[in-house]
PDB file of C-alpha atoms in Angstrom:
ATOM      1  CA  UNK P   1      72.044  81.926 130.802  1.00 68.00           C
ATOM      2  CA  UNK P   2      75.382  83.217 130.246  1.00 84.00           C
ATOM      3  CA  UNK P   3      76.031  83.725 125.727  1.00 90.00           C
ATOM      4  CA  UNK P   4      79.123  83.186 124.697  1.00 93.00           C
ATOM      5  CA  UNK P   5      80.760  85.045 122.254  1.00 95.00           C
ATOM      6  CA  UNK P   6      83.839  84.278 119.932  1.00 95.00           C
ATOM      7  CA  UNK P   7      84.951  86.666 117.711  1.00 96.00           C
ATOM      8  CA  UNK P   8      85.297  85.968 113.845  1.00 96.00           C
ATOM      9  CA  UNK P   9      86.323  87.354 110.285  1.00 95.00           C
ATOM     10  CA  UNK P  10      83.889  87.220 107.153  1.00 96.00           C
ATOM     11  CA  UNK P  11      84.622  87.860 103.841  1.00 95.00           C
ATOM     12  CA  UNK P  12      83.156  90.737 102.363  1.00 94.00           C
ATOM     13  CA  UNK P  13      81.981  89.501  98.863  1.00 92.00           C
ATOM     14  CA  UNK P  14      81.136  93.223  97.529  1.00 89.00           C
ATOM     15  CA  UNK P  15      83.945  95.159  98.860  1.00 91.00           C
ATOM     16  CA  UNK P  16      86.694  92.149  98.984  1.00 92.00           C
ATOM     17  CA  UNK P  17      87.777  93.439 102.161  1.00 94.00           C
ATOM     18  CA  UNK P  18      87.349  91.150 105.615  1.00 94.00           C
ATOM     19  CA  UNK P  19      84.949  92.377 108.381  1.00 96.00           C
ATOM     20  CA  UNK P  20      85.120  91.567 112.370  1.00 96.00           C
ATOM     21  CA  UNK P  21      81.826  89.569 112.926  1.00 97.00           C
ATOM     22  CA  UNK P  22      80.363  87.116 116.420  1.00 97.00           C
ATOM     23  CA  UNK P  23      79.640  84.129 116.683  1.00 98.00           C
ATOM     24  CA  UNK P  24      77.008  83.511 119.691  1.00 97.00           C
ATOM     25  CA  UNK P  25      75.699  80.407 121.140  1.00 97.00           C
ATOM     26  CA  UNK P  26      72.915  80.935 121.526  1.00 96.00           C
ATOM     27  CA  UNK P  27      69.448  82.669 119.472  1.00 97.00           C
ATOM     28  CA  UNK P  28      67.843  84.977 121.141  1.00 95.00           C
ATOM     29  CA  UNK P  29      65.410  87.879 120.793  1.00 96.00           C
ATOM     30  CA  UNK P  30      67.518  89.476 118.139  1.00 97.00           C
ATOM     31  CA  UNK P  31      68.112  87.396 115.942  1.00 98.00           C
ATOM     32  CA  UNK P  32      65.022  86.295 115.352  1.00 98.00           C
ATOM     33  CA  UNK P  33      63.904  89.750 114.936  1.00 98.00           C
ATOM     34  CA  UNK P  34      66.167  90.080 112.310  1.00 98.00           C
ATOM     35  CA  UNK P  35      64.570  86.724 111.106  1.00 98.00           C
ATOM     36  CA  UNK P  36      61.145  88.508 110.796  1.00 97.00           C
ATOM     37  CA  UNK P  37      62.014  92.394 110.142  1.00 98.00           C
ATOM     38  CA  UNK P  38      65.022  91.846 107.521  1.00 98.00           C
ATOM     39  CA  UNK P  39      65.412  88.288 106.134  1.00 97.00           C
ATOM     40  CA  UNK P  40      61.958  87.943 105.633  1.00 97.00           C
ATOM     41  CA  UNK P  41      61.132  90.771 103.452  1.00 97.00           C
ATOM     42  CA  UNK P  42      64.346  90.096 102.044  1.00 96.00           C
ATOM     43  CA  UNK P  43      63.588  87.051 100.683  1.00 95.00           C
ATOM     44  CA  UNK P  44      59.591  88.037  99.643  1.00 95.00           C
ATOM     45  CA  UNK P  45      62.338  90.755  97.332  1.00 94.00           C
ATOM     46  CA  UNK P  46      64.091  87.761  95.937  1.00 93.00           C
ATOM     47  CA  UNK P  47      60.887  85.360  95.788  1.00 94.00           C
ATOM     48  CA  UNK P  48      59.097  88.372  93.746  1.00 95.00           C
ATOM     49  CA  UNK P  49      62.388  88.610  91.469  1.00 93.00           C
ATOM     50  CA  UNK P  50      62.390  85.023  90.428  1.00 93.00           C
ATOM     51  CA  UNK P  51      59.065  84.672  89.619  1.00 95.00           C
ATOM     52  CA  UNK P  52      58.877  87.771  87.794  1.00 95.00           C
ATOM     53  CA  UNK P  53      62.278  86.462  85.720  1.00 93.00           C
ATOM     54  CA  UNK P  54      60.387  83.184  85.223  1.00 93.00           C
ATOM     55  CA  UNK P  55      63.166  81.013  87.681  1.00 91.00           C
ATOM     56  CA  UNK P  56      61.820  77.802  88.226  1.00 92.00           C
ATOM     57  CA  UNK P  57      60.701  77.350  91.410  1.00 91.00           C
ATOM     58  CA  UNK P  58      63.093  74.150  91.626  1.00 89.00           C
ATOM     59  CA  UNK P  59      65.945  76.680  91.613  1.00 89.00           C
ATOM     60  CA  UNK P  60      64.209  79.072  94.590  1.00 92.00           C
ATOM     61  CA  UNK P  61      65.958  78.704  97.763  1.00 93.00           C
ATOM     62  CA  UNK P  62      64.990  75.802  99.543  1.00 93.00           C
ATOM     63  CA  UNK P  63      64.771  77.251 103.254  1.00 93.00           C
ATOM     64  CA  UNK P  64      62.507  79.947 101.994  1.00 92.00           C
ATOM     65  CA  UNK P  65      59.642  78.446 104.473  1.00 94.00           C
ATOM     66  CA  UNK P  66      61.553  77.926 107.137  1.00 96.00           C
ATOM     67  CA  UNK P  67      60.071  80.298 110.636  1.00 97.00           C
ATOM     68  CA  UNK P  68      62.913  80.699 113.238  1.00 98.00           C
ATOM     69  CA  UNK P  69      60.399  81.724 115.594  1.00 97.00           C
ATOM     70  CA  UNK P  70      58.512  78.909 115.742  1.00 97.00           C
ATOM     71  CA  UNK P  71      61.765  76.352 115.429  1.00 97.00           C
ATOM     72  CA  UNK P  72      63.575  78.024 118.388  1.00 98.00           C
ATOM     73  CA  UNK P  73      59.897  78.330 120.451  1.00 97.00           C
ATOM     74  CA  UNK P  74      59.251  74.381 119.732  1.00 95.00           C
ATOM     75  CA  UNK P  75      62.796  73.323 121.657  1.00 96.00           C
ATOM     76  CA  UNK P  76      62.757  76.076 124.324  1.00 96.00           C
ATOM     77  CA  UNK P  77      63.481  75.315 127.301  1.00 96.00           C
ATOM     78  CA  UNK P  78      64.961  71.431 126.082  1.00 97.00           C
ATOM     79  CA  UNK P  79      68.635  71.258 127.033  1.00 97.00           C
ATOM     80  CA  UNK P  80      69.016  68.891 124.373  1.00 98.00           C
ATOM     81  CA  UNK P  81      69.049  70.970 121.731  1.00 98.00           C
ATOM     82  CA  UNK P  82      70.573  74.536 120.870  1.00 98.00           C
ATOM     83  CA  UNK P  83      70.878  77.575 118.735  1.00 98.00           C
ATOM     84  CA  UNK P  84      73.828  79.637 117.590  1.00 98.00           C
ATOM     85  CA  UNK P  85      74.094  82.632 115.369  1.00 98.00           C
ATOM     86  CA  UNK P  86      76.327  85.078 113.768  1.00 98.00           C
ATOM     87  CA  UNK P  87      76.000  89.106 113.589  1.00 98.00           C
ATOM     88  CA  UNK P  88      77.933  91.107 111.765  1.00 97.00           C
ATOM     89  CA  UNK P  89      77.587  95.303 111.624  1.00 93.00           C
ATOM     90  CA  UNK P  90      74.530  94.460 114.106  1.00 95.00           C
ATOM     91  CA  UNK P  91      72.835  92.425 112.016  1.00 97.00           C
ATOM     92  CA  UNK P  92      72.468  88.420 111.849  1.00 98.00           C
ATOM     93  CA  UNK P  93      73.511  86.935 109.293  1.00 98.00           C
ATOM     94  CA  UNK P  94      72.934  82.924 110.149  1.00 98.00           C
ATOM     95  CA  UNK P  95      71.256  81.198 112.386  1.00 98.00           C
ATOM     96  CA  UNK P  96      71.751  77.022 113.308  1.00 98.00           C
ATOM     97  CA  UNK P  97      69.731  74.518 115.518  1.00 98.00           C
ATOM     98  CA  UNK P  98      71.447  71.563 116.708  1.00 98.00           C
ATOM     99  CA  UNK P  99      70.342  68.694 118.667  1.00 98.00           C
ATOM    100  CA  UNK P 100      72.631  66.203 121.385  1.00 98.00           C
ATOM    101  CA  UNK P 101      70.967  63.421 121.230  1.00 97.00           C
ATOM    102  CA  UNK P 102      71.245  61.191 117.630  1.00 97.00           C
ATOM    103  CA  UNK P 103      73.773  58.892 117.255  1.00 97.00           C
ATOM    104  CA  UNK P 104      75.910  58.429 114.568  1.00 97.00           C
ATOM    105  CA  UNK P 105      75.428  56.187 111.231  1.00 97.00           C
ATOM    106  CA  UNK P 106      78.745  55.968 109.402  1.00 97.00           C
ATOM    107  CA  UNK P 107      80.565  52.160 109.976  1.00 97.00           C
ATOM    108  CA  UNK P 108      83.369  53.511 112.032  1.00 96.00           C
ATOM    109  CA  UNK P 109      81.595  55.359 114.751  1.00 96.00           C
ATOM    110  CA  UNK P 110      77.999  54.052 114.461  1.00 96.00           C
ATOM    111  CA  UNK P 111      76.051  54.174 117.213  1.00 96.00           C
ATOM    112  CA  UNK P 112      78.035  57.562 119.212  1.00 96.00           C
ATOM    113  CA  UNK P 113      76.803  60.727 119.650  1.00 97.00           C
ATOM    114  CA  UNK P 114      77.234  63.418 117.337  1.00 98.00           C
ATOM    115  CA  UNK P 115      76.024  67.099 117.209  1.00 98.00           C
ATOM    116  CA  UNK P 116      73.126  66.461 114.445  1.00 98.00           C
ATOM    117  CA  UNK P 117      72.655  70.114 112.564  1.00 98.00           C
ATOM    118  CA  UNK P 118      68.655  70.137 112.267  1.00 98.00           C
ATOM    119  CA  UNK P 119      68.842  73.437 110.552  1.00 98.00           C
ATOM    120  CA  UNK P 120      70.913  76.138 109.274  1.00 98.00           C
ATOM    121  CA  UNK P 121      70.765  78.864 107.027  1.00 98.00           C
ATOM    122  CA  UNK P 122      72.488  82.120 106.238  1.00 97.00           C
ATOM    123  CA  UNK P 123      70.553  85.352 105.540  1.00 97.00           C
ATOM    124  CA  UNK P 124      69.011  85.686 102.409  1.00 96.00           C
ATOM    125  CA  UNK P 125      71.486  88.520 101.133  1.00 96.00           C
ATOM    126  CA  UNK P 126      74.546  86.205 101.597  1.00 96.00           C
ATOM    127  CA  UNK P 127      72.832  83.685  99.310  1.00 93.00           C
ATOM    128  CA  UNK P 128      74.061  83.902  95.877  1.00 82.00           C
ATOM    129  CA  UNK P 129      70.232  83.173  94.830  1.00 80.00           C
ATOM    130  CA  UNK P 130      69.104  84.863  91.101  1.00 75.00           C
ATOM    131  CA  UNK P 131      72.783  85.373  90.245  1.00 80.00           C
ATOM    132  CA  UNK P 132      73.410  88.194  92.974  1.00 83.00           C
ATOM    133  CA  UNK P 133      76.694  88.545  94.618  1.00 89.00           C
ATOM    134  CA  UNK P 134      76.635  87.181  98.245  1.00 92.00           C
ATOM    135  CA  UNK P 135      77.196  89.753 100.347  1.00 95.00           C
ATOM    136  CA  UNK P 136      78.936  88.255 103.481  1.00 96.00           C
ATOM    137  CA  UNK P 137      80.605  84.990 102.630  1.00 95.00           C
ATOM    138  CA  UNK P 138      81.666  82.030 105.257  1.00 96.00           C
ATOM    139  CA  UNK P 139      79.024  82.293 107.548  1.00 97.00           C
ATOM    140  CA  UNK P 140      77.638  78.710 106.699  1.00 97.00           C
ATOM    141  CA  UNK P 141      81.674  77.364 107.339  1.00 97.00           C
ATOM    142  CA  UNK P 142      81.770  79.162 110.461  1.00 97.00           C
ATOM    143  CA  UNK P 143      78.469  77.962 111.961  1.00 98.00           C
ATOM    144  CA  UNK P 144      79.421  74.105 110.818  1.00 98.00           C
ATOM    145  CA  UNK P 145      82.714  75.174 112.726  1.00 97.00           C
ATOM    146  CA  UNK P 146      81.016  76.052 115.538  1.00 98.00           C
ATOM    147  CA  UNK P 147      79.053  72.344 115.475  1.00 98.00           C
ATOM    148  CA  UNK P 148      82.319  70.817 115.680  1.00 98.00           C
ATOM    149  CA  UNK P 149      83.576  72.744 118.393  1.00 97.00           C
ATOM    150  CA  UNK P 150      80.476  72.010 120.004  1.00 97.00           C
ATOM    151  CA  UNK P 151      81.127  68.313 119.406  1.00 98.00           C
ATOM    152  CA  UNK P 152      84.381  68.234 120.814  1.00 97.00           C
ATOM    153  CA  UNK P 153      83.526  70.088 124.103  1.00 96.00           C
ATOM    154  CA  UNK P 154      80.672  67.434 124.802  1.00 96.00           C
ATOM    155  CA  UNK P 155      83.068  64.890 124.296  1.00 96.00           C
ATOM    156  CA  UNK P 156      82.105  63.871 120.949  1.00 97.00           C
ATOM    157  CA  UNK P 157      84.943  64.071 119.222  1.00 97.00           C
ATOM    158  CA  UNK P 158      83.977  66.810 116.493  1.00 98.00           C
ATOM    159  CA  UNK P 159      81.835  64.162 115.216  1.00 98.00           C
ATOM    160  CA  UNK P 160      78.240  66.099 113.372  1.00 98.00           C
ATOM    161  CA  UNK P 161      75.726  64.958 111.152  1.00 98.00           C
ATOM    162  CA  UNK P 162      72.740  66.143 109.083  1.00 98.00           C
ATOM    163  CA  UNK P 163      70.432  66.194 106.477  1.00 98.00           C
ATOM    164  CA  UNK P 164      70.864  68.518 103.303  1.00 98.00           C
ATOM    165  CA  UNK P 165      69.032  70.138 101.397  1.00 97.00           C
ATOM    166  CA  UNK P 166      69.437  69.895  97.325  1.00 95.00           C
ATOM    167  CA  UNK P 167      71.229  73.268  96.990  1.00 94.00           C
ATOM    168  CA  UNK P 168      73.676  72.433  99.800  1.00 96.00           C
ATOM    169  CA  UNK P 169      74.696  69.206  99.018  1.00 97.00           C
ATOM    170  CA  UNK P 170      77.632  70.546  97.475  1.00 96.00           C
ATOM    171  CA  UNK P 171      78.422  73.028 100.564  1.00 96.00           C
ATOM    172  CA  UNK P 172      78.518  69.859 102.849  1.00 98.00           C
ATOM    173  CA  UNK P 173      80.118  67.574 100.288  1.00 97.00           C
ATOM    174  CA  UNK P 174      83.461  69.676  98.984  1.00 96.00           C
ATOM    175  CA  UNK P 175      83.712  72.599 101.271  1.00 95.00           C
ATOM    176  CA  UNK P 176      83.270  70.751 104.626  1.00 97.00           C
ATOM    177  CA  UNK P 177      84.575  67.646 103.821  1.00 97.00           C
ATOM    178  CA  UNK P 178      81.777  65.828 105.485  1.00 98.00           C
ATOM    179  CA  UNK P 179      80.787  61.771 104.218  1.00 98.00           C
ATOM    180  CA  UNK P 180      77.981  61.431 102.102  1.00 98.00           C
ATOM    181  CA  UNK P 181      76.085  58.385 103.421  1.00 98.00           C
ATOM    182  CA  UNK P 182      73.271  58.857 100.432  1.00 98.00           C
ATOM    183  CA  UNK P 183      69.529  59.638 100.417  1.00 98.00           C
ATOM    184  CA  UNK P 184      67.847  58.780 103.567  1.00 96.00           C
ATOM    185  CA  UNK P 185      64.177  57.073 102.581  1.00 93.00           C
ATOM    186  CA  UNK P 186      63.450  57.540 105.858  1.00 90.00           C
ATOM    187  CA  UNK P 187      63.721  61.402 106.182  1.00 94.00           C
ATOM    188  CA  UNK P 188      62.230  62.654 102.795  1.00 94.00           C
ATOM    189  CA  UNK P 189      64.856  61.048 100.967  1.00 96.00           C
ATOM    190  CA  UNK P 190      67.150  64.221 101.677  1.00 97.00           C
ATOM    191  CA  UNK P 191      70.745  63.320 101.663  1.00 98.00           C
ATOM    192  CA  UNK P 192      72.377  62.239 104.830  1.00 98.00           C
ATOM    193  CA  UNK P 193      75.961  64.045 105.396  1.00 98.00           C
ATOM    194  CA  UNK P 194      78.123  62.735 108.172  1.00 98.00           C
ATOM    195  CA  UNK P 195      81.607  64.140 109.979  1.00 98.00           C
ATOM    196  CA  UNK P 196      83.846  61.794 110.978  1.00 97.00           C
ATOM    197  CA  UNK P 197      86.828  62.842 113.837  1.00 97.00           C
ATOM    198  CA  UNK P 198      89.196  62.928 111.214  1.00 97.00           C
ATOM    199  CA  UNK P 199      87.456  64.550 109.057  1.00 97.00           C
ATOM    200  CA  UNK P 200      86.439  67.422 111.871  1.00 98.00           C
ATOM    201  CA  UNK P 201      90.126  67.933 112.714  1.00 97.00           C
ATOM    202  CA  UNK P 202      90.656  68.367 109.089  1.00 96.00           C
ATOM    203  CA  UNK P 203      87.621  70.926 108.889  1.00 97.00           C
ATOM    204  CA  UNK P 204      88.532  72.861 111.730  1.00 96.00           C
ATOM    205  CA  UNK P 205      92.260  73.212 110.190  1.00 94.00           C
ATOM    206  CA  UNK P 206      91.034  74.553 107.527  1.00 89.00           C
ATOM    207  CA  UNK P 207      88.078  77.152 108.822  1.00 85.00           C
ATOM    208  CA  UNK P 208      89.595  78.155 111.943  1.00 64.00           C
ATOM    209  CA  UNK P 209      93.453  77.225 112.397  1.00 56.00           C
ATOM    210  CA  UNK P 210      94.550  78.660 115.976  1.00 53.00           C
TER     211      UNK P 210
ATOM    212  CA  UNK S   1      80.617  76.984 127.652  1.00 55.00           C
ATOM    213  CA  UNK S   2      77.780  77.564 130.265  1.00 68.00           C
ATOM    214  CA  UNK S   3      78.882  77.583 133.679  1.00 79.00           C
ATOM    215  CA  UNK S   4      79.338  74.006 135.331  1.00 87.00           C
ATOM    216  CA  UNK S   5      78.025  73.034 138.996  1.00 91.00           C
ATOM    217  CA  UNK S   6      79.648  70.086 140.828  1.00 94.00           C
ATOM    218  CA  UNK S   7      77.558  67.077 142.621  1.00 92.00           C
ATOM    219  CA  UNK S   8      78.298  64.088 144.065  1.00 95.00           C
ATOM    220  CA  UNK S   9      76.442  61.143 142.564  1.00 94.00           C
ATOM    221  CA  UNK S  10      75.907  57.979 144.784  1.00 96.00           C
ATOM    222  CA  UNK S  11      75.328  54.636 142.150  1.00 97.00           C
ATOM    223  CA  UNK S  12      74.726  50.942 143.282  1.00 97.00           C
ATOM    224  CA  UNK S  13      77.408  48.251 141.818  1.00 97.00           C
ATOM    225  CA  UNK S  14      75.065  47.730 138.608  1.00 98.00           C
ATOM    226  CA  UNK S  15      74.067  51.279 138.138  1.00 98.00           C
ATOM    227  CA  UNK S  16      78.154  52.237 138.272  1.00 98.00           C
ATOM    228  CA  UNK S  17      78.580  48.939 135.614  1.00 98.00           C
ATOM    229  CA  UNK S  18      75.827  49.885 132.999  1.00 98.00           C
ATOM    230  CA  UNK S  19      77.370  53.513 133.257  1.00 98.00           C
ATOM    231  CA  UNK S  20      80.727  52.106 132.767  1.00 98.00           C
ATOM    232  CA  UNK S  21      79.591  49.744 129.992  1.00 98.00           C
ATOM    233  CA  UNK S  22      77.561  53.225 128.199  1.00 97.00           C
ATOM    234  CA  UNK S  23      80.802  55.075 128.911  1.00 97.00           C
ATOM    235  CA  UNK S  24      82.963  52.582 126.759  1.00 96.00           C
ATOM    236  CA  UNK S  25      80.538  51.656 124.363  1.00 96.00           C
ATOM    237  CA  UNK S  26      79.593  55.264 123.003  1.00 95.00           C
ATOM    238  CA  UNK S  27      83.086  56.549 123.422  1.00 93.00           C
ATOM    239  CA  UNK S  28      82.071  59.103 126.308  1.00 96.00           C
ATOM    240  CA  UNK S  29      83.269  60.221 129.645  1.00 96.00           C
ATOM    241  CA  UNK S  30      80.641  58.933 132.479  1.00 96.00           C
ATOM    242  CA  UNK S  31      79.709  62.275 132.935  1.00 96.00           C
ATOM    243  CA  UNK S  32      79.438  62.730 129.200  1.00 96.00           C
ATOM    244  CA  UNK S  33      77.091  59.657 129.384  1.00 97.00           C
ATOM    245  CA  UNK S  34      74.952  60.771 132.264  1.00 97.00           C
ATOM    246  CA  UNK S  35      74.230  64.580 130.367  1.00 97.00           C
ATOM    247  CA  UNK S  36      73.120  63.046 127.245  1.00 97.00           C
ATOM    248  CA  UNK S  37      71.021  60.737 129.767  1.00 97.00           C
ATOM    249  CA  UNK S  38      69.151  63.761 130.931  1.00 97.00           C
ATOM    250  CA  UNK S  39      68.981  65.350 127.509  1.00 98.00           C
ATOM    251  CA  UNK S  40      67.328  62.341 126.126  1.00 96.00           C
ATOM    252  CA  UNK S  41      65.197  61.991 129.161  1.00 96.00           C
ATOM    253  CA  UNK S  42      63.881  65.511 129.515  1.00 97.00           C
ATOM    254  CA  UNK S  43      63.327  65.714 125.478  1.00 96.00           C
ATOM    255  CA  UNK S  44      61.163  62.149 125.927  1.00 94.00           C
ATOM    256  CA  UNK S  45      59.335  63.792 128.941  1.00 94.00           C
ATOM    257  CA  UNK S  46      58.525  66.630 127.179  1.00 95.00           C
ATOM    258  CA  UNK S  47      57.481  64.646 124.152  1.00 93.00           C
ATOM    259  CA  UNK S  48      54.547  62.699 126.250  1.00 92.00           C
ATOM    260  CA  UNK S  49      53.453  65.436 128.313  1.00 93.00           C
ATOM    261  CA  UNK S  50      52.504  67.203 125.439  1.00 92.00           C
ATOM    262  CA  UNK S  51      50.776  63.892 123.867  1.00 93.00           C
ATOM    263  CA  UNK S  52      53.312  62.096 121.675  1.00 92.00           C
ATOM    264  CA  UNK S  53      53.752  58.565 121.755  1.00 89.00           C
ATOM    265  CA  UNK S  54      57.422  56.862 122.159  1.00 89.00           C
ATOM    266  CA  UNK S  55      57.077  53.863 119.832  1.00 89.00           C
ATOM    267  CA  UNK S  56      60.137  51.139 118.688  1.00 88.00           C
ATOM    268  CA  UNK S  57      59.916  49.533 115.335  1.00 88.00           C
ATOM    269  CA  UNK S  58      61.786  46.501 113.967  1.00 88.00           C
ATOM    270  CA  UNK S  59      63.576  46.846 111.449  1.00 83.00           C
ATOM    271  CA  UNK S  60      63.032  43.504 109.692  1.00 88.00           C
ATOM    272  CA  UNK S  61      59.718  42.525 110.988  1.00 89.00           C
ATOM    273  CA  UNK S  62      58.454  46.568 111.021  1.00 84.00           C
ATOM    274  CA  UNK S  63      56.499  45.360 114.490  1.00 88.00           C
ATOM    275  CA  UNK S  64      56.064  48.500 116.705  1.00 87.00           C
ATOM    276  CA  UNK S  65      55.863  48.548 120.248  1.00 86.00           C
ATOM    277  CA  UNK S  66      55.295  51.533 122.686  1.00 83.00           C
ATOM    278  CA  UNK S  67      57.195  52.405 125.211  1.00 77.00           C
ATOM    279  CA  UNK S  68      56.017  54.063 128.552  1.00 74.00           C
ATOM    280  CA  UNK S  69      57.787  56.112 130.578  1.00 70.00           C
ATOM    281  CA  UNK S  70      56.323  56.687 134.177  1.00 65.00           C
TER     282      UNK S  70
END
């Protein structure tokens, strides 16, 4: 399978300068060995810094379970769904699973496909978690980017959904622009966040104008 | 986007109608409609062969009833 590759700029949080990064569609070995050998012990660093500061485990990062390996090895070879990731100096720095298939909920295009966003996460060192600086910012915008432009090519009109976690309510909420539908009872009452065609075009404006 | 391959696909009068119907209905192009077919389809099969069960609830009533693919 051929990868795609679309170049990108991230923010730099600790140097304030921009750097050239990738966006790939598709995860692959690499990535996910960056999963295991960097974000991993990573975040058993951070994990071992907020329990030794006394953080309330309420205010850990939410996606600290989470095993790439396993997600990506549970859809392989199922052309409904699909990965994407970003690298920047060599490294990844976010990974996303989407799937084809759901159908949307919001009143004016209930019942069409979207691109639903089962997971995504940026590394652990571009989290702001324990009061650290982030180091690369953007990477969460650019992958939700990347699920609209996925959108549109199907023929979904840019439409995407998905279920957030607490912490990134308000990433999905004021930075993307996305409709908050509410706590789902049916999907461990996590919020349900929602993209509308307008709302995509307006996105896409704003994180990637051509 | 991966590579596309060309086919030509030979539907009865109903089979073009439902995929007409699907095509306006979900806002899609009838090729659009017929690749989220197989998506669905080969997730589903993939599902059963490795044991699930494809069940429908209702809503009001919360009756479930299982649906089998052959």
């Amino acid at each position: 399978m051929t990868v795609q590759v679309s170049e990108i700029s991230l923010p730099n949080r600790q140097s304030g300068q921009s750097a050239q990064a990738e966006l790939r569609d598709a995860i692959d070995e690499q990535p996910l060995l960056d999963w295991m050998t960097r974000w991993q012990p990573f975040t058993a660093d951070v994990l071992r810094d907020l329990a030794a500061r006394g953080v309330p485990k309420s205010q850990w990062p939410q996606s600290r379970h989470w095993n790439w390996g396993a997600k990506m090895a549970e859809v392989s070879g199922l052309i409904a769904f699909r990965g994407f990731c970003v690298t920047c100096n060599g490294v990844t720095q976010g990974l996303m699973r989407v799937d084809l298939t759901p159908l949307a909920r919001e009143d004016t295009q209930a019942g069409k496909p979207l691109v639903y966003v089962e997971y995504l996460e940026v590394a652990p060192w571009n989290r702001g978690d324990g009061g650290r600086t982030p180091h690369y910012g953007g990477v969460g915008s650019a992958l939700i980017a990347a699920a609209v432009k996925l959108s549109i090519d199907e023929g979904f009109r840019g439409r995407i959904g998905l279920h957030s976690l607490p912490q990134a309510d308000g990433f999905y909420r004021d930075t993307c622009g996305m409709m908050d539908l509410g706590p789902d009872d049916g999907y461990q009452r996590l919020r349900y966040f929602e993209m509308t065609e307008t709302q995509a075009q307006a996105f896409l404006r704003e994180e990637a104008p051509e | 986007m991966a590579e596309k391959r060309t086919m030509t696909l030979n539907l009865g009068e109903a089979e073009m109608r439902v995929l007409e119907e699907l095509s306006a209905k979900k806002d899609l192009t009838k090729t659009a409609v017929l690749r989220q077919a197989l998506r669905i389809y080969q997730t589903l099969d993939a599902r059963i062969a490795r044991g699930e069960k494809l069940l429908f609830e209702n809503d009001a009533t919360k009756e479930k009833a299982e649906l089998m693919l052959l």
